[in-house]
PDB file of C-alpha atoms and ligand atoms in Angstrom:
ATOM      1  CA  UNK A   1      -7.974  17.132   4.194  1.00 63.00           C
ATOM      2  CA  UNK A   2      -9.056  14.232   7.036  1.00 69.00           C
ATOM      3  CA  UNK A   3      -9.043  11.011   5.122  1.00 76.00           C
ATOM      4  CA  UNK A   4      -9.659   9.022   7.832  1.00 93.00           C
ATOM      5  CA  UNK A   5     -13.271   8.370   9.590  1.00 93.00           C
ATOM      6  CA  UNK A   6     -10.974   8.395  13.165  1.00 97.00           C
ATOM      7  CA  UNK A   7      -8.209   9.846  15.071  1.00 98.00           C
ATOM      8  CA  UNK A   8      -5.513   8.119  16.366  1.00 98.00           C
ATOM      9  CA  UNK A   9      -4.178   9.136  19.793  1.00 98.00           C
ATOM     10  CA  UNK A  10      -1.981   6.677  22.272  1.00 98.00           C
ATOM     11  CA  UNK A  11       1.274   6.972  24.736  1.00 98.00           C
ATOM     12  CA  UNK A  12       3.750   4.200  25.550  1.00 98.00           C
ATOM     13  CA  UNK A  13       4.550   4.824  29.031  1.00 98.00           C
ATOM     14  CA  UNK A  14       8.342   3.547  28.694  1.00 98.00           C
ATOM     15  CA  UNK A  15       9.639   1.692  31.592  1.00 98.00           C
ATOM     16  CA  UNK A  16       7.610   3.872  33.980  1.00 98.00           C
ATOM     17  CA  UNK A  17       4.744   3.453  36.487  1.00 98.00           C
ATOM     18  CA  UNK A  18       3.932   0.565  38.519  1.00 98.00           C
ATOM     19  CA  UNK A  19       0.597  -1.482  38.621  1.00 98.00           C
ATOM     20  CA  UNK A  20      -0.954   0.707  40.678  1.00 98.00           C
ATOM     21  CA  UNK A  21       0.088   4.013  38.932  1.00 98.00           C
ATOM     22  CA  UNK A  22      -1.029   2.084  35.567  1.00 98.00           C
ATOM     23  CA  UNK A  23      -4.194   1.228  36.690  1.00 98.00           C
ATOM     24  CA  UNK A  24      -4.814   4.545  38.399  1.00 98.00           C
ATOM     25  CA  UNK A  25      -3.831   6.078  35.103  1.00 98.00           C
ATOM     26  CA  UNK A  26      -6.136   4.271  33.094  1.00 98.00           C
ATOM     27  CA  UNK A  27      -8.948   4.779  35.309  1.00 98.00           C
ATOM     28  CA  UNK A  28      -8.549   8.433  35.040  1.00 98.00           C
ATOM     29  CA  UNK A  29      -8.252   9.001  31.314  1.00 98.00           C
ATOM     30  CA  UNK A  30     -11.409   6.426  31.071  1.00 98.00           C
ATOM     31  CA  UNK A  31     -13.463   8.923  33.130  1.00 98.00           C
ATOM     32  CA  UNK A  32     -12.128  12.096  31.668  1.00 98.00           C
ATOM     33  CA  UNK A  33     -12.679  10.963  27.672  1.00 98.00           C
ATOM     34  CA  UNK A  34     -15.768   8.253  28.152  1.00 97.00           C
ATOM     35  CA  UNK A  35     -17.746  11.108  26.601  1.00 97.00           C
ATOM     36  CA  UNK A  36     -16.027  10.839  23.075  1.00 98.00           C
ATOM     37  CA  UNK A  37     -17.677   8.905  20.687  1.00 97.00           C
ATOM     38  CA  UNK A  38     -14.547   6.268  20.185  1.00 98.00           C
ATOM     39  CA  UNK A  39     -16.487   5.807  16.259  1.00 97.00           C
ATOM     40  CA  UNK A  40     -14.290   9.078  15.668  1.00 97.00           C
ATOM     41  CA  UNK A  41     -11.134   8.342  18.107  1.00 98.00           C
ATOM     42  CA  UNK A  42      -8.940   5.188  18.590  1.00 98.00           C
ATOM     43  CA  UNK A  43      -7.090   5.597  22.025  1.00 98.00           C
ATOM     44  CA  UNK A  44      -4.383   3.471  23.463  1.00 98.00           C
ATOM     45  CA  UNK A  45      -2.423   3.373  25.984  1.00 98.00           C
ATOM     46  CA  UNK A  46       1.261   0.908  25.709  1.00 98.00           C
ATOM     47  CA  UNK A  47       2.523   0.210  29.561  1.00 98.00           C
ATOM     48  CA  UNK A  48       4.578  -2.204  30.867  1.00 98.00           C
ATOM     49  CA  UNK A  49       4.496  -5.630  30.828  1.00 98.00           C
ATOM     50  CA  UNK A  50       3.856  -6.420  34.512  1.00 98.00           C
ATOM     51  CA  UNK A  51       1.061  -4.163  34.320  1.00 98.00           C
ATOM     52  CA  UNK A  52      -1.120  -5.616  31.548  1.00 98.00           C
ATOM     53  CA  UNK A  53      -3.295  -7.918  33.513  1.00 98.00           C
ATOM     54  CA  UNK A  54      -4.296  -4.809  35.626  1.00 98.00           C
ATOM     55  CA  UNK A  55      -4.497  -2.399  33.246  1.00 98.00           C
ATOM     56  CA  UNK A  56      -7.108  -4.014  31.057  1.00 98.00           C
ATOM     57  CA  UNK A  57      -9.395  -4.131  34.007  1.00 97.00           C
ATOM     58  CA  UNK A  58      -9.123  -0.672  34.584  1.00 98.00           C
ATOM     59  CA  UNK A  59     -10.493   0.581  31.557  1.00 93.00           C
ATOM     60  CA  UNK A  60     -13.315  -1.057  29.301  1.00 94.00           C
ATOM     61  CA  UNK A  61     -12.167  -2.639  26.415  1.00 90.00           C
ATOM     62  CA  UNK A  62     -14.265  -0.433  24.066  1.00 95.00           C
ATOM     63  CA  UNK A  63     -12.839   2.388  25.642  1.00 97.00           C
ATOM     64  CA  UNK A  64      -9.105   2.537  25.984  1.00 98.00           C
ATOM     65  CA  UNK A  65      -6.833  -0.131  23.626  1.00 98.00           C
ATOM     66  CA  UNK A  66      -4.131  -1.702  25.722  1.00 98.00           C
ATOM     67  CA  UNK A  67      -0.659  -2.239  23.564  1.00 98.00           C
ATOM     68  CA  UNK A  68       2.270  -4.005  24.872  1.00 98.00           C
ATOM     69  CA  UNK A  69       6.091  -2.271  23.786  1.00 98.00           C
ATOM     70  CA  UNK A  70       7.809  -5.513  22.287  1.00 98.00           C
ATOM     71  CA  UNK A  71       6.631  -9.385  21.176  1.00 98.00           C
ATOM     72  CA  UNK A  72       7.933 -12.105  20.582  1.00 98.00           C
ATOM     73  CA  UNK A  73       7.658 -13.700  17.053  1.00 98.00           C
ATOM     74  CA  UNK A  74       6.928 -16.887  17.814  1.00 98.00           C
ATOM     75  CA  UNK A  75       3.735 -18.879  19.738  1.00 97.00           C
ATOM     76  CA  UNK A  76       6.313 -20.805  22.256  1.00 97.00           C
ATOM     77  CA  UNK A  77       9.279 -21.903  22.455  1.00 97.00           C
ATOM     78  CA  UNK A  78      13.112 -21.483  23.353  1.00 97.00           C
ATOM     79  CA  UNK A  79      13.018 -17.744  23.877  1.00 97.00           C
ATOM     80  CA  UNK A  80      13.817 -16.662  27.124  1.00 98.00           C
ATOM     81  CA  UNK A  81      12.780 -13.418  27.866  1.00 97.00           C
ATOM     82  CA  UNK A  82      10.167 -12.946  25.593  1.00 98.00           C
ATOM     83  CA  UNK A  83       6.252 -12.826  25.635  1.00 98.00           C
ATOM     84  CA  UNK A  84       4.735 -14.607  22.407  1.00 98.00           C
ATOM     85  CA  UNK A  85       1.042 -12.823  21.043  1.00 98.00           C
ATOM     86  CA  UNK A  86      -0.504 -15.704  22.689  1.00 98.00           C
ATOM     87  CA  UNK A  87       0.433 -14.547  26.133  1.00 98.00           C
ATOM     88  CA  UNK A  88      -0.585 -11.207  25.379  1.00 98.00           C
ATOM     89  CA  UNK A  89      -3.983 -12.151  23.825  1.00 98.00           C
ATOM     90  CA  UNK A  90      -4.436 -14.122  27.322  1.00 98.00           C
ATOM     91  CA  UNK A  91      -4.259 -10.668  28.820  1.00 98.00           C
ATOM     92  CA  UNK A  92      -6.628  -8.971  26.871  1.00 98.00           C
ATOM     93  CA  UNK A  93      -3.465  -6.809  24.828  1.00 98.00           C
ATOM     94  CA  UNK A  94      -4.966  -5.599  21.354  1.00 98.00           C
ATOM     95  CA  UNK A  95      -2.231  -3.581  20.140  1.00 98.00           C
ATOM     96  CA  UNK A  96       1.963  -4.592  19.783  1.00 98.00           C
ATOM     97  CA  UNK A  97       4.337  -1.524  19.461  1.00 98.00           C
ATOM     98  CA  UNK A  98       7.435  -2.696  17.301  1.00 98.00           C
ATOM     99  CA  UNK A  99      10.356  -1.422  16.502  1.00 98.00           C
ATOM    100  CA  UNK A 100      10.715   1.861  18.978  1.00 98.00           C
ATOM    101  CA  UNK A 101      13.849   3.362  18.086  1.00 98.00           C
ATOM    102  CA  UNK A 102      15.065   2.831  21.907  1.00 97.00           C
ATOM    103  CA  UNK A 103      14.913  -0.845  21.428  1.00 98.00           C
ATOM    104  CA  UNK A 104      16.232  -0.531  17.778  1.00 98.00           C
ATOM    105  CA  UNK A 105      19.328   1.457  19.344  1.00 96.00           C
ATOM    106  CA  UNK A 106      19.512  -0.068  22.920  1.00 96.00           C
ATOM    107  CA  UNK A 107      18.897  -3.608  21.869  1.00 96.00           C
ATOM    108  CA  UNK A 108      20.032  -3.820  18.459  1.00 97.00           C
ATOM    109  CA  UNK A 109      16.548  -4.704  17.024  1.00 98.00           C
ATOM    110  CA  UNK A 110      16.830  -4.888  13.384  1.00 98.00           C
ATOM    111  CA  UNK A 111      14.456  -4.106  10.628  1.00 98.00           C
ATOM    112  CA  UNK A 112      14.541  -8.084  10.008  1.00 98.00           C
ATOM    113  CA  UNK A 113      13.493  -9.017  13.621  1.00 98.00           C
ATOM    114  CA  UNK A 114      10.405  -5.996  13.352  1.00 98.00           C
ATOM    115  CA  UNK A 115       9.444  -8.183  10.562  1.00 98.00           C
ATOM    116  CA  UNK A 116       9.208 -11.110  12.018  1.00 98.00           C
ATOM    117  CA  UNK A 117       7.103  -9.193  15.133  1.00 98.00           C
ATOM    118  CA  UNK A 118       4.890  -7.475  12.608  1.00 98.00           C
ATOM    119  CA  UNK A 119       4.142 -10.693  10.704  1.00 98.00           C
ATOM    120  CA  UNK A 120       3.307 -13.040  13.731  1.00 98.00           C
ATOM    121  CA  UNK A 121       1.568 -10.024  15.262  1.00 98.00           C
ATOM    122  CA  UNK A 122      -0.671  -9.929  12.224  1.00 98.00           C
ATOM    123  CA  UNK A 123      -1.468 -13.870  12.054  1.00 98.00           C
ATOM    124  CA  UNK A 124      -2.775 -13.277  15.597  1.00 98.00           C
ATOM    125  CA  UNK A 125      -5.277 -10.400  14.657  1.00 98.00           C
ATOM    126  CA  UNK A 126      -3.191  -8.230  16.640  1.00 98.00           C
ATOM    127  CA  UNK A 127      -2.607  -4.149  15.651  1.00 98.00           C
ATOM    128  CA  UNK A 128       0.406  -3.928  15.027  1.00 98.00           C
ATOM    129  CA  UNK A 129       2.153  -0.241  15.387  1.00 99.00           C
ATOM    130  CA  UNK A 130       5.359  -0.198  13.941  1.00 99.00           C
ATOM    131  CA  UNK A 131       7.995   2.661  14.642  1.00 98.00           C
ATOM    132  CA  UNK A 132      10.008   3.890  11.926  1.00 98.00           C
ATOM    133  CA  UNK A 133      12.643   7.368  12.062  1.00 98.00           C
ATOM    134  CA  UNK A 134      15.870   8.705  11.197  1.00 98.00           C
ATOM    135  CA  UNK A 135      18.470   8.903  13.593  1.00 98.00           C
ATOM    136  CA  UNK A 136      20.162  13.016  14.172  1.00 98.00           C
ATOM    137  CA  UNK A 137      23.297  11.693  12.100  1.00 98.00           C
ATOM    138  CA  UNK A 138      20.760   9.973   9.062  1.00 98.00           C
ATOM    139  CA  UNK A 139      18.912  13.360   8.812  1.00 98.00           C
ATOM    140  CA  UNK A 140      22.138  15.239   8.639  1.00 98.00           C
ATOM    141  CA  UNK A 141      23.680  12.940   5.576  1.00 98.00           C
ATOM    142  CA  UNK A 142      20.353  13.572   4.182  1.00 98.00           C
ATOM    143  CA  UNK A 143      19.440  10.332   3.713  1.00 98.00           C
ATOM    144  CA  UNK A 144      15.854   9.858   6.041  1.00 98.00           C
ATOM    145  CA  UNK A 145      13.751   9.175   3.200  1.00 98.00           C
ATOM    146  CA  UNK A 146      15.966   6.083   2.274  1.00 98.00           C
ATOM    147  CA  UNK A 147      15.892   5.054   5.933  1.00 98.00           C
ATOM    148  CA  UNK A 148      12.370   5.409   6.457  1.00 98.00           C
ATOM    149  CA  UNK A 149      11.895   3.654   3.798  1.00 98.00           C
ATOM    150  CA  UNK A 150      14.002   0.591   3.874  1.00 98.00           C
ATOM    151  CA  UNK A 151      12.445   0.295   7.540  1.00 98.00           C
ATOM    152  CA  UNK A 152       8.601   0.360   6.109  1.00 98.00           C
ATOM    153  CA  UNK A 153      10.069  -1.767   3.109  1.00 98.00           C
ATOM    154  CA  UNK A 154      11.742  -4.663   5.052  1.00 98.00           C
ATOM    155  CA  UNK A 155       9.468  -4.727   8.430  1.00 98.00           C
ATOM    156  CA  UNK A 156       6.666  -4.878   6.184  1.00 98.00           C
ATOM    157  CA  UNK A 157       7.903  -7.610   3.458  1.00 98.00           C
ATOM    158  CA  UNK A 158       5.472 -10.341   3.236  1.00 98.00           C
ATOM    159  CA  UNK A 159       2.304  -8.589   4.460  1.00 98.00           C
ATOM    160  CA  UNK A 160      -0.713  -9.229   2.616  1.00 98.00           C
ATOM    161  CA  UNK A 161      -3.166  -6.794   1.529  1.00 97.00           C
ATOM    162  CA  UNK A 162      -5.948  -8.005   3.934  1.00 97.00           C
ATOM    163  CA  UNK A 163      -3.862  -7.815   7.196  1.00 98.00           C
ATOM    164  CA  UNK A 164      -3.735  -3.661   6.569  1.00 98.00           C
ATOM    165  CA  UNK A 165      -6.461  -3.140   8.345  1.00 98.00           C
ATOM    166  CA  UNK A 166      -4.308  -3.765  11.230  1.00 98.00           C
ATOM    167  CA  UNK A 167      -1.278  -1.923  10.841  1.00 98.00           C
ATOM    168  CA  UNK A 168      -0.648   1.757  11.931  1.00 98.00           C
ATOM    169  CA  UNK A 169       2.693   3.531  11.385  1.00 98.00           C
ATOM    170  CA  UNK A 170       4.134   5.721  13.879  1.00 98.00           C
ATOM    171  CA  UNK A 171       6.905   7.969  12.294  1.00 98.00           C
ATOM    172  CA  UNK A 172       9.219   9.239  15.278  1.00 98.00           C
ATOM    173  CA  UNK A 173      12.517  10.838  14.343  1.00 98.00           C
ATOM    174  CA  UNK A 174      14.883   9.855  16.836  1.00 98.00           C
ATOM    175  CA  UNK A 175      16.384  13.151  17.416  1.00 98.00           C
ATOM    176  CA  UNK A 176      12.618  14.384  18.238  1.00 98.00           C
ATOM    177  CA  UNK A 177      12.054  11.510  21.034  1.00 97.00           C
ATOM    178  CA  UNK A 178      12.643  11.969  24.830  1.00 95.00           C
ATOM    179  CA  UNK A 179      14.279  14.697  27.417  1.00 93.00           C
ATOM    180  CA  UNK A 180      16.692  15.950  24.889  1.00 93.00           C
ATOM    181  CA  UNK A 181      14.667  15.799  21.972  1.00 95.00           C
ATOM    182  CA  UNK A 182      13.386  18.928  19.676  1.00 94.00           C
ATOM    183  CA  UNK A 183       9.983  18.032  18.211  1.00 94.00           C
ATOM    184  CA  UNK A 184       9.883  18.422  14.095  1.00 97.00           C
ATOM    185  CA  UNK A 185       8.552  20.824  12.350  1.00 98.00           C
ATOM    186  CA  UNK A 186       4.778  20.561  11.009  1.00 98.00           C
ATOM    187  CA  UNK A 187       6.444  21.324   7.387  1.00 98.00           C
ATOM    188  CA  UNK A 188       9.335  18.176   8.074  1.00 98.00           C
ATOM    189  CA  UNK A 189       6.119  15.888   9.538  1.00 98.00           C
ATOM    190  CA  UNK A 190       4.134  16.613   6.677  1.00 98.00           C
ATOM    191  CA  UNK A 191       6.813  15.893   3.988  1.00 98.00           C
ATOM    192  CA  UNK A 192       8.195  12.312   5.994  1.00 98.00           C
ATOM    193  CA  UNK A 193       4.407  11.499   6.097  1.00 98.00           C
ATOM    194  CA  UNK A 194       4.376  11.804   2.421  1.00 98.00           C
ATOM    195  CA  UNK A 195       7.495   9.936   2.194  1.00 98.00           C
ATOM    196  CA  UNK A 196       5.425   7.126   4.672  1.00 98.00           C
ATOM    197  CA  UNK A 197       2.173   7.349   2.426  1.00 98.00           C
ATOM    198  CA  UNK A 198       3.713   6.832  -1.020  1.00 98.00           C
ATOM    199  CA  UNK A 199       5.555   3.658   0.689  1.00 98.00           C
ATOM    200  CA  UNK A 200       2.698   2.351   1.757  1.00 98.00           C
ATOM    201  CA  UNK A 201       0.929   3.007  -1.387  1.00 98.00           C
ATOM    202  CA  UNK A 202       3.728   1.418  -3.633  1.00 98.00           C
ATOM    203  CA  UNK A 203       3.376  -1.538  -1.418  1.00 98.00           C
ATOM    204  CA  UNK A 204      -0.492  -2.326  -1.104  1.00 98.00           C
ATOM    205  CA  UNK A 205      -1.500  -0.025  -3.723  1.00 98.00           C
ATOM    206  CA  UNK A 206      -3.247   3.820  -3.763  1.00 97.00           C
ATOM    207  CA  UNK A 207      -6.185   3.125  -2.093  1.00 96.00           C
ATOM    208  CA  UNK A 208      -5.113   0.441   0.764  1.00 97.00           C
ATOM    209  CA  UNK A 209      -2.049   2.962   1.120  1.00 97.00           C
ATOM    210  CA  UNK A 210      -4.271   5.592   1.830  1.00 96.00           C
ATOM    211  CA  UNK A 211      -5.769   4.248   4.283  1.00 97.00           C
ATOM    212  CA  UNK A 212      -3.152   2.919   7.076  1.00 98.00           C
ATOM    213  CA  UNK A 213      -3.074   5.680  10.054  1.00 98.00           C
ATOM    214  CA  UNK A 214       0.171   7.531  10.100  1.00 98.00           C
ATOM    215  CA  UNK A 215       1.009   8.744  13.723  1.00 98.00           C
ATOM    216  CA  UNK A 216       3.463  11.417  14.280  1.00 98.00           C
ATOM    217  CA  UNK A 217       5.406  11.086  17.730  1.00 98.00           C
ATOM    218  CA  UNK A 218       8.773  12.711  19.039  1.00 98.00           C
ATOM    219  CA  UNK A 219       8.110  15.940  21.973  1.00 97.00           C
ATOM    220  CA  UNK A 220       4.258  16.177  21.029  1.00 98.00           C
ATOM    221  CA  UNK A 221       3.200  18.454  24.164  1.00 97.00           C
ATOM    222  CA  UNK A 222       0.077  20.035  25.106  1.00 97.00           C
ATOM    223  CA  UNK A 223       1.877  23.277  22.754  1.00 97.00           C
ATOM    224  CA  UNK A 224       2.492  21.670  19.360  1.00 97.00           C
ATOM    225  CA  UNK A 225      -0.432  18.753  19.574  1.00 98.00           C
ATOM    226  CA  UNK A 226      -3.022  20.729  17.785  1.00 98.00           C
ATOM    227  CA  UNK A 227      -0.607  22.388  15.192  1.00 98.00           C
ATOM    228  CA  UNK A 228       1.049  18.932  14.044  1.00 98.00           C
ATOM    229  CA  UNK A 229      -2.764  17.234  13.990  1.00 98.00           C
ATOM    230  CA  UNK A 230      -3.584  20.083  11.049  1.00 97.00           C
ATOM    231  CA  UNK A 231      -1.197  18.597   9.186  1.00 97.00           C
ATOM    232  CA  UNK A 232      -2.556  16.671   6.553  1.00 95.00           C
ATOM    233  CA  UNK A 233      -0.842  13.631   6.598  1.00 96.00           C
ATOM    234  CA  UNK A 234      -1.079  13.053  10.228  1.00 98.00           C
ATOM    235  CA  UNK A 235      -3.675  10.706  11.174  1.00 98.00           C
ATOM    236  CA  UNK A 236      -2.622  10.292  14.825  1.00 98.00           C
ATOM    237  CA  UNK A 237      -0.325  11.447  17.793  1.00 98.00           C
ATOM    238  CA  UNK A 238       1.750   9.020  19.411  1.00 98.00           C
ATOM    239  CA  UNK A 239       3.206  10.594  22.879  1.00 98.00           C
ATOM    240  CA  UNK A 240       5.423   9.684  25.793  1.00 98.00           C
ATOM    241  CA  UNK A 241       6.098  12.095  28.431  1.00 98.00           C
ATOM    242  CA  UNK A 242       3.248  14.594  27.762  1.00 98.00           C
ATOM    243  CA  UNK A 243       0.762  11.895  28.263  1.00 98.00           C
ATOM    244  CA  UNK A 244       1.631  10.194  31.241  1.00 98.00           C
ATOM    245  CA  UNK A 245      -0.422  12.624  33.764  1.00 98.00           C
ATOM    246  CA  UNK A 246      -4.017  11.436  32.935  1.00 98.00           C
ATOM    247  CA  UNK A 247      -5.232  14.993  33.109  1.00 98.00           C
ATOM    248  CA  UNK A 248      -2.551  16.404  30.754  1.00 98.00           C
ATOM    249  CA  UNK A 249      -3.393  13.663  27.896  1.00 98.00           C
ATOM    250  CA  UNK A 250      -7.371  14.417  28.295  1.00 98.00           C
ATOM    251  CA  UNK A 251      -6.523  17.876  27.655  1.00 98.00           C
ATOM    252  CA  UNK A 252      -5.000  17.749  24.386  1.00 98.00           C
ATOM    253  CA  UNK A 253      -7.292  14.728  23.323  1.00 98.00           C
ATOM    254  CA  UNK A 254     -10.185  17.504  23.765  1.00 98.00           C
ATOM    255  CA  UNK A 255      -7.931  20.333  22.238  1.00 98.00           C
ATOM    256  CA  UNK A 256      -6.999  18.153  19.297  1.00 98.00           C
ATOM    257  CA  UNK A 257     -10.184  16.989  18.483  1.00 97.00           C
ATOM    258  CA  UNK A 258     -12.012  19.942  16.809  1.00 97.00           C
ATOM    259  CA  UNK A 259      -9.081  20.583  15.138  1.00 97.00           C
ATOM    260  CA  UNK A 260      -8.806  17.371  13.514  1.00 97.00           C
ATOM    261  CA  UNK A 261     -12.774  17.360  13.036  1.00 96.00           C
ATOM    262  CA  UNK A 262     -12.284  20.802  10.667  1.00 95.00           C
ATOM    263  CA  UNK A 263      -9.488  19.283   8.708  1.00 89.00           C
ATOM    264  CA  UNK A 264     -12.565  18.047   6.458  1.00 64.00           C
TER     265      UNK A 264
HETATM  266  P1  PGA B 301       8.342  11.340  23.785  1.00 90.23           P
HETATM  267  O1  PGA B 301       8.167  10.047  23.902  1.00 90.23           O
HETATM  268  O2  PGA B 301       6.807  12.027  23.297  1.00 90.23           O
HETATM  269  O3  PGA B 301       8.235  11.708  25.205  1.00 90.23           O
HETATM  270  O4  PGA B 301       9.332  12.828  23.145  1.00 90.23           O
HETATM  271  C1  PGA B 301       7.853   9.872  22.243  1.00 90.23           C
HETATM  272  C2  PGA B 301       8.034   8.123  22.087  1.00 90.23           C
HETATM  273  O5  PGA B 301       9.273   7.739  22.722  1.00 90.23           O
HETATM  274  O6  PGA B 301       7.079   7.712  22.135  1.00 90.23           O
END
């Protein structure tokens, strides 16, 4: 069953692409997808900080939403190396990715830190794309559900129901991400998205919890995207490597759209 009236598709380019490469990518992606109505597609690209200003100018705002890969949780102050929501909005950023597993693992980000970022992003009217997911070790100990629920309950603590239209959740099992990752099976994705859905409903009530988009990420590619979007609790896909070429990303978009439409 397709519950939302939009499909959510996006990419995080991680620490790749210069300003020129990002601008070219966005221009091409817009060109390839401009005939698809944005009433049924929320398309977003999350490039490096240094590219954001030019990225925003490379495609019309209504076509592709631009996101940042991280955000400091204060408006300004003694936070060397951090970028505030005010600075992000100044360059046209609309989306902030929060809690990507690479930041949690390599930079020591905690659920409590993600919570401050989520609250700050929402208070500034930015879309908060919260990434959650268990490691291979946690999966093998059979505590994935507990981990996912903990990540959600802490990161979303204190979020008001009235702010939830700005929330997106990306379920990205750590073992599925990157060159050594194995994509999760459709059955596994459905099971974990249901855990996320139930947790969101516990936090915000059944009706609101039902309408928060849940995207799957982790080794999504042209070969598995359609099968993944068929999964009933999957509202979108968050793609890394396979989306970094505008032609490939557009192919995935045009392939999954009819599959998503036929979920009705
Ligand atoms: P991948 O990355 O598609 O290259 O596995 C996904 C992600 O890190 O969001």
